[in-house]
């Protein structure tokens, strides 16, 4: 049989929701994040993490020197030689990242300090069949190149299994973990009268969720800030939506936060009332606040170390044809990069500072 054939669509539960005028597709993702560092004592110089829907599935760092699974089902999802093969790819990638950092330091006249080179690539699959792919390369937290696979693809000589097919395969093997349905726990948080009211949902899975504020039954868009959905580290997710509102309006109107999730047909609705709000001024809320702070610290640690897989901030860099080249490799293998049209290969590029007009 075909070891790398993707599972059939009928075996994977991917759907869209339409609730009270809100439509959102459940999105599944496969992404790989690689970070090379310089100048950080007692920290691996190179780390690679593979994630499905934000959950680590495999891991490599320069201290361990070997690719290892992070989910039990991963041992059944890949062939027996996969771990040795990917270990060799990552050992080669480790050297590439070290070289890239040294070249970049020379190009930007840097002699010391902490420096990072990062690469993130992956793909996403929506319930309506839409697929997306991307490859981002960054240095010291800023983009120096990104590629949208919806508009441009590079194809290597060997076209093997695509990123989307790998994602489907992982979803099939990890269905009990990745496709579990857990309802959110919703809390309202308010530090003081000058701070926004925060509606915080946590502990839910899968990651797709709808959250919105209403005033006297009408949905609000002004003065509303919607946060990112982020992993808790235990297979569940959290998200927050904040509302800036004056104490006078809070007294004169009814404000509610509504949370909708596929795990429950019923909405979770929280009204802004004094007894519903957790505040720093209330000592009985220390337990809940502590859990939220710990989750936030965990997330920030991930962002600043290994799995900061959000797009890098683009500012003052652009590709240039001067100076020594930076070799950009696809890692850990050319088997899993492309979003549907083929696989990828490395290419040379060099950088120069860019000063916008």
Coordinates of C-alpha atoms in Angstrom, one line a residue:
X1 CA 0.0 0.0 0.0
X2 CA 0.9 3.7 -0.2
X3 CA 2.5 4.7 3.1
X4 CA 2.3 8.4 2.4
X5 CA -1.1 8.5 0.7
X6 CA -3.3 11.2 2.4
X7 CA -6.4 10.0 4.3
X8 CA -9.7 10.4 2.5
X9 CA -11.9 13.5 3.1
X10 CA -14.6 11.4 4.6
X11 CA -12.3 10.3 7.5
X12 CA -11.7 13.9 8.6
X13 CA -14.2 16.1 10.3
X14 CA -13.8 19.6 8.9
X15 CA -16.8 21.8 8.8
X16 CA -18.0 25.4 8.9
X17 CA -20.4 27.0 11.4
X18 CA -23.2 29.5 10.8
X19 CA -24.5 30.7 14.1
X20 CA -26.7 33.8 14.6
X21 CA -25.3 35.5 11.5
X22 CA -21.7 34.6 12.3
X23 CA -20.0 32.2 9.9
X24 CA -16.5 30.8 10.5
X25 CA -14.7 27.8 9.1
X26 CA -12.8 25.5 11.4
X27 CA -9.2 25.8 10.2
X28 CA -6.6 23.2 10.7
X29 CA -2.9 24.0 10.3
X30 CA 0.5 22.4 9.9
X31 CA 3.5 24.6 10.5
X32 CA 7.2 24.2 11.3
X33 CA 9.1 26.8 13.2
X34 CA 12.9 26.9 13.3
X35 CA 15.0 29.3 15.5
X36 CA 18.7 29.8 15.5
X37 CA 20.2 31.9 18.2
X38 CA 23.5 33.6 19.0
X39 CA 24.7 35.1 22.3
X40 CA 22.2 33.3 24.6
X41 CA 24.0 31.3 27.3
X42 CA 22.6 27.9 28.4
X43 CA 20.1 27.9 25.5
X44 CA 20.1 25.6 22.4
X45 CA 21.6 27.4 19.4
X46 CA 19.1 25.8 17.1
X47 CA 15.5 24.6 17.8
X48 CA 12.9 23.1 15.4
X49 CA 9.3 22.5 16.3
X50 CA 6.5 21.0 14.2
X51 CA 2.9 21.9 15.2
X52 CA -0.6 20.8 14.1
X53 CA -3.2 23.3 15.3
X54 CA -0.7 24.8 17.6
X55 CA 0.2 21.6 19.3
X56 CA 3.8 20.3 19.1
X57 CA 4.1 17.0 17.2
X58 CA 7.9 16.7 16.9
X59 CA 10.9 18.5 18.3
X60 CA 14.7 19.0 17.7
X61 CA 17.3 21.1 19.3
X62 CA 21.1 21.3 19.0
X63 CA 21.6 19.9 22.5
X64 CA 19.6 16.7 22.0
X65 CA 20.8 16.4 18.4
X66 CA 17.9 14.2 17.3
X67 CA 14.3 14.7 16.0
X68 CA 11.8 13.2 18.6
X69 CA 8.0 12.8 18.6
X70 CA 5.9 14.9 20.9
X71 CA 2.6 13.0 20.3
X72 CA 2.2 9.2 20.8
X73 CA 0.2 8.9 17.6
X74 CA 3.2 10.4 15.6
X75 CA 5.0 7.0 15.7
X76 CA 2.2 5.5 13.7
X77 CA 1.8 8.4 11.3
X78 CA 5.3 8.1 9.8
X79 CA 7.5 5.3 8.5
X80 CA 10.2 3.8 10.7
X81 CA 13.1 5.7 8.9
X82 CA 11.4 9.1 9.3
X83 CA 13.1 10.1 12.5
X84 CA 16.6 9.2 11.3
X85 CA 16.0 11.0 8.0
X86 CA 14.7 14.2 9.5
X87 CA 17.4 14.2 12.1
X88 CA 20.0 14.4 9.3
X89 CA 18.0 17.2 7.6
X90 CA 17.9 19.2 10.9
X91 CA 21.6 18.7 11.6
X92 CA 22.3 20.2 8.3
X93 CA 19.9 23.0 8.9
X94 CA 21.5 23.7 12.2
X95 CA 24.8 24.5 10.4
X96 CA 22.9 26.7 7.8
X97 CA 21.3 28.7 10.6
X98 CA 24.7 29.3 12.3
X99 CA 26.2 30.5 9.0
X100 CA 23.2 32.7 8.3
X101 CA 23.5 34.5 11.6
X102 CA 27.2 35.1 11.2
X103 CA 26.6 36.4 7.6
X104 CA 23.8 38.7 8.8
X105 CA 25.9 40.0 11.7
X106 CA 28.6 41.0 9.2
X107 CA 26.1 42.6 6.8
X108 CA 24.6 44.7 9.6
X109 CA 27.9 45.5 11.3
X110 CA 27.0 43.6 14.5
X111 CA 29.8 42.4 16.7
X112 CA 28.0 41.1 19.8
X113 CA 24.7 40.8 21.6
X114 CA 21.8 38.4 21.1
X115 CA 20.7 37.6 17.6
X116 CA 18.1 35.3 16.1
X117 CA 17.3 33.8 12.7
X118 CA 13.9 32.3 12.2
X119 CA 12.0 30.4 9.6
X120 CA 8.3 29.5 9.6
X121 CA 6.5 27.6 6.9
X122 CA 3.3 25.7 6.7
X123 CA -0.2 25.4 5.4
X124 CA -3.8 25.8 6.5
X125 CA -7.0 23.9 5.5
X126 CA -10.4 25.4 5.9
X127 CA -13.7 23.6 6.2
X128 CA -14.8 24.9 2.8
X129 CA -11.7 23.4 1.2
X130 CA -9.7 26.6 0.9
X131 CA -5.9 26.0 1.4
X132 CA -3.2 28.4 2.1
X133 CA 0.6 28.1 2.3
X134 CA 3.4 30.4 3.4
X135 CA 7.1 30.6 4.1
X136 CA 8.5 33.4 6.2
X137 CA 12.2 34.1 6.9
X138 CA 13.2 36.5 9.7
X139 CA 16.3 38.0 11.4
X140 CA 16.2 39.6 14.8
X141 CA 12.4 39.5 14.8
X142 CA 11.8 41.2 11.5
X143 CA 10.9 39.8 8.0
X144 CA 13.5 39.7 5.4
X145 CA 11.5 37.6 3.0
X146 CA 8.1 36.0 2.8
X147 CA 6.3 34.0 0.1
X148 CA 2.6 33.5 -0.3
X149 CA 2.0 30.1 -1.9
X150 CA -1.4 31.3 -3.2
X151 CA 0.4 33.6 -5.7
X152 CA 3.8 32.0 -6.3
X153 CA 5.3 28.5 -5.9
X154 CA 8.7 27.1 -6.4
X155 CA 9.0 23.5 -7.4
X156 CA 11.9 21.1 -6.7
X157 CA 12.9 18.3 -9.0
X158 CA 11.4 15.7 -6.7
X159 CA 7.7 16.2 -6.1
X160 CA 6.6 14.1 -3.1
X161 CA 3.7 14.4 -0.7
X162 CA 2.5 18.0 -0.1
X163 CA 2.0 19.9 3.1
X164 CA -1.8 19.6 2.9
X165 CA -1.6 15.9 2.5
X166 CA 0.7 15.6 5.5
X167 CA -1.8 17.7 7.4
X168 CA -4.7 15.4 6.5
X169 CA -2.6 12.4 7.4
X170 CA -1.8 13.9 10.9
X171 CA -5.4 14.8 11.5
X172 CA -6.4 11.3 10.7
X173 CA -3.8 9.7 13.0
X174 CA -4.3 12.2 15.8
X175 CA -8.1 12.5 15.6
X176 CA -8.7 11.7 19.2
X177 CA -6.4 14.5 20.3
X178 CA -6.6 17.0 17.6
X179 CA -10.3 16.8 16.9
X180 CA -11.7 16.6 20.4
X181 CA -14.4 19.0 21.3
X182 CA -14.1 20.8 24.7
X183 CA -16.3 23.8 25.6
X184 CA -14.8 27.1 26.7
X185 CA -14.7 28.5 30.2
X186 CA -15.7 32.1 30.0
X187 CA -14.8 34.9 32.5
X188 CA -15.1 38.7 32.6
X189 CA -12.1 40.6 33.8
X190 CA -11.9 44.3 34.7
X191 CA -8.9 45.8 36.4
X192 CA -10.3 49.3 37.1
X193 CA -12.6 51.9 35.6
X194 CA -10.0 53.2 33.2
X195 CA -9.3 49.7 31.8
X196 CA -11.3 47.8 29.2
X197 CA -13.6 45.0 30.2
X198 CA -12.1 41.8 28.9
X199 CA -14.1 38.7 28.0
X200 CA -11.8 35.7 28.3
X201 CA -12.5 32.2 26.9
X202 CA -10.1 29.4 27.7
X203 CA -9.8 25.6 27.7
X204 CA -11.7 25.0 24.5
X205 CA -10.9 22.8 21.5
X206 CA -10.8 22.9 18.6
X207 CA -9.5 26.4 18.1
X208 CA -12.3 27.9 16.1
X209 CA -14.4 30.2 18.2
X210 CA -16.7 33.3 17.8
X211 CA -16.7 36.1 20.4
X212 CA -18.6 39.4 20.3
X213 CA -19.8 42.2 22.5
X214 CA -23.4 43.5 22.5
X215 CA -24.9 46.6 24.0
X216 CA -28.7 46.3 24.7
X217 CA -28.8 43.4 22.3
X218 CA -27.0 45.1 19.4
X219 CA -23.6 43.9 18.3
X220 CA -20.7 46.3 18.9
X221 CA -17.7 46.9 16.6
X222 CA -16.4 50.3 17.8
X223 CA -14.1 50.3 20.9
X224 CA -13.8 46.5 20.6
X225 CA -10.4 44.7 20.3
X226 CA -10.3 41.0 19.3
X227 CA -7.3 39.1 20.4
X228 CA -5.6 36.1 18.7
X229 CA -6.5 32.6 19.5
X230 CA -3.5 31.1 21.3
X231 CA -2.6 27.6 22.6
X232 CA -2.6 26.9 26.3
X233 CA 0.0 24.1 26.0
X234 CA -2.4 21.3 27.0
X235 CA -4.2 20.8 23.7
X236 CA -6.7 23.6 24.4
X237 CA -6.9 27.2 23.4
X238 CA -7.7 30.7 24.8
X239 CA -9.0 33.9 23.3
X240 CA -10.0 37.3 24.6
X241 CA -12.1 40.2 23.3
X242 CA -12.0 43.6 25.1
X243 CA -14.4 46.5 25.3
X244 CA -13.6 50.1 26.2
X245 CA -16.6 51.5 27.9
X246 CA -17.2 54.3 30.5
X247 CA -18.5 53.6 34.0
X248 CA -21.5 55.7 33.2
X249 CA -22.4 53.5 30.1
X250 CA -21.9 50.4 32.1
X251 CA -24.5 51.6 34.7
X252 CA -27.0 52.8 32.1
X253 CA -26.9 49.9 29.5
X254 CA -26.7 46.2 29.4
X255 CA -23.4 44.9 28.0
X256 CA -23.0 41.2 27.2
X257 CA -20.2 39.0 25.8
X258 CA -21.3 36.1 23.7
X259 CA -19.0 33.1 23.0
X260 CA -19.9 30.5 20.4
X261 CA -18.1 27.2 20.0
X262 CA -18.7 24.0 18.0
X263 CA -18.6 21.9 21.3
X264 CA -22.0 23.3 22.3
X265 CA -25.1 24.4 20.4
X266 CA -25.9 26.9 23.2
X267 CA -24.2 30.3 23.4
X268 CA -22.2 31.2 26.5
X269 CA -23.4 34.7 27.4
X270 CA -21.9 36.8 30.2
X271 CA -23.5 40.0 31.3
X272 CA -21.3 42.8 32.7
X273 CA -22.4 42.9 36.3
X274 CA -20.3 43.5 39.4
X275 CA -20.7 39.9 40.6
X276 CA -19.7 38.5 37.2
X277 CA -16.5 40.4 36.9
X278 CA -13.1 39.2 38.2
X279 CA -11.0 42.1 39.4
X280 CA -7.6 42.6 40.9
X281 CA -9.3 44.2 43.8
X282 CA -11.1 41.0 44.7
X283 CA -8.9 38.6 46.7
X284 CA -11.2 35.7 46.0
X285 CA -10.3 35.8 42.4
X286 CA -6.6 35.1 42.9
X287 CA -6.9 31.5 41.9
X288 CA -8.5 32.2 38.5
X289 CA -6.3 35.2 37.9
X290 CA -3.2 33.1 38.7
X291 CA -4.2 30.5 36.1
X292 CA -4.8 33.2 33.5
X293 CA -1.4 34.8 34.3
X294 CA 0.3 31.4 34.1
X295 CA -1.3 30.6 30.8
X296 CA -0.2 34.1 29.5
X297 CA 3.3 33.6 30.8
X298 CA 3.5 30.2 29.1
X299 CA 2.3 31.8 25.8
X300 CA 4.8 34.6 26.0
X301 CA 7.6 32.2 26.8
X302 CA 6.7 30.2 23.7
X303 CA 6.6 33.4 21.6
X304 CA 10.0 34.6 22.7
X305 CA 11.8 31.2 22.5
X306 CA 10.7 28.3 20.4
X307 CA 7.3 28.5 18.8
X308 CA 6.6 32.1 18.0
X309 CA 4.8 31.1 14.8
X310 CA 3.0 34.3 14.1
X311 CA 4.2 36.4 11.1
X312 CA 7.3 38.5 11.8
X313 CA 7.0 42.2 11.9
X314 CA 8.1 43.8 8.6
X315 CA 10.0 47.0 8.8
X316 CA 13.3 48.0 7.4
X317 CA 14.7 45.1 5.5
X318 CA 14.4 44.0 1.9
X319 CA 16.2 41.5 -0.4
X320 CA 19.2 43.0 -2.2
X321 CA 21.9 41.7 -4.6
X322 CA 24.9 42.9 -2.7
X323 CA 27.1 41.2 -0.1
X324 CA 27.5 37.6 0.8
X325 CA 24.5 35.3 0.3
X326 CA 22.3 33.9 3.1
X327 CA 21.4 30.3 2.2
X328 CA 17.7 29.7 3.0
X329 CA 16.9 26.0 3.3
X330 CA 13.6 24.3 3.6
X331 CA 13.5 22.2 6.8
X332 CA 13.2 19.5 7.9
X333 CA 12.6 17.9 4.6
X334 CA 11.5 18.8 1.0
X335 CA 8.7 16.3 1.6
X336 CA 6.4 18.7 3.5
X337 CA 6.8 22.3 2.3
X338 CA 4.5 23.0 -0.6
X339 CA 0.8 23.9 -0.2
X340 CA -0.4 21.8 -3.1
X341 CA 1.7 22.3 -6.3
X342 CA 5.0 20.7 -5.4
X343 CA 7.9 20.8 -3.1
X344 CA 10.6 23.4 -2.4
X345 CA 14.3 23.8 -2.5
X346 CA 16.9 26.1 -1.1
X347 CA 17.9 29.3 -2.8
X348 CA 20.6 32.0 -2.2
X349 CA 19.6 35.5 -1.1
X350 CA 21.4 38.4 0.5
X351 CA 20.2 41.4 2.4
X352 CA 20.8 45.2 2.7
X353 CA 19.2 47.8 5.0
X354 CA 16.1 49.4 3.5
X355 CA 15.2 53.0 4.3
X356 CA 11.6 53.8 3.3
X357 CA 10.8 57.1 1.7

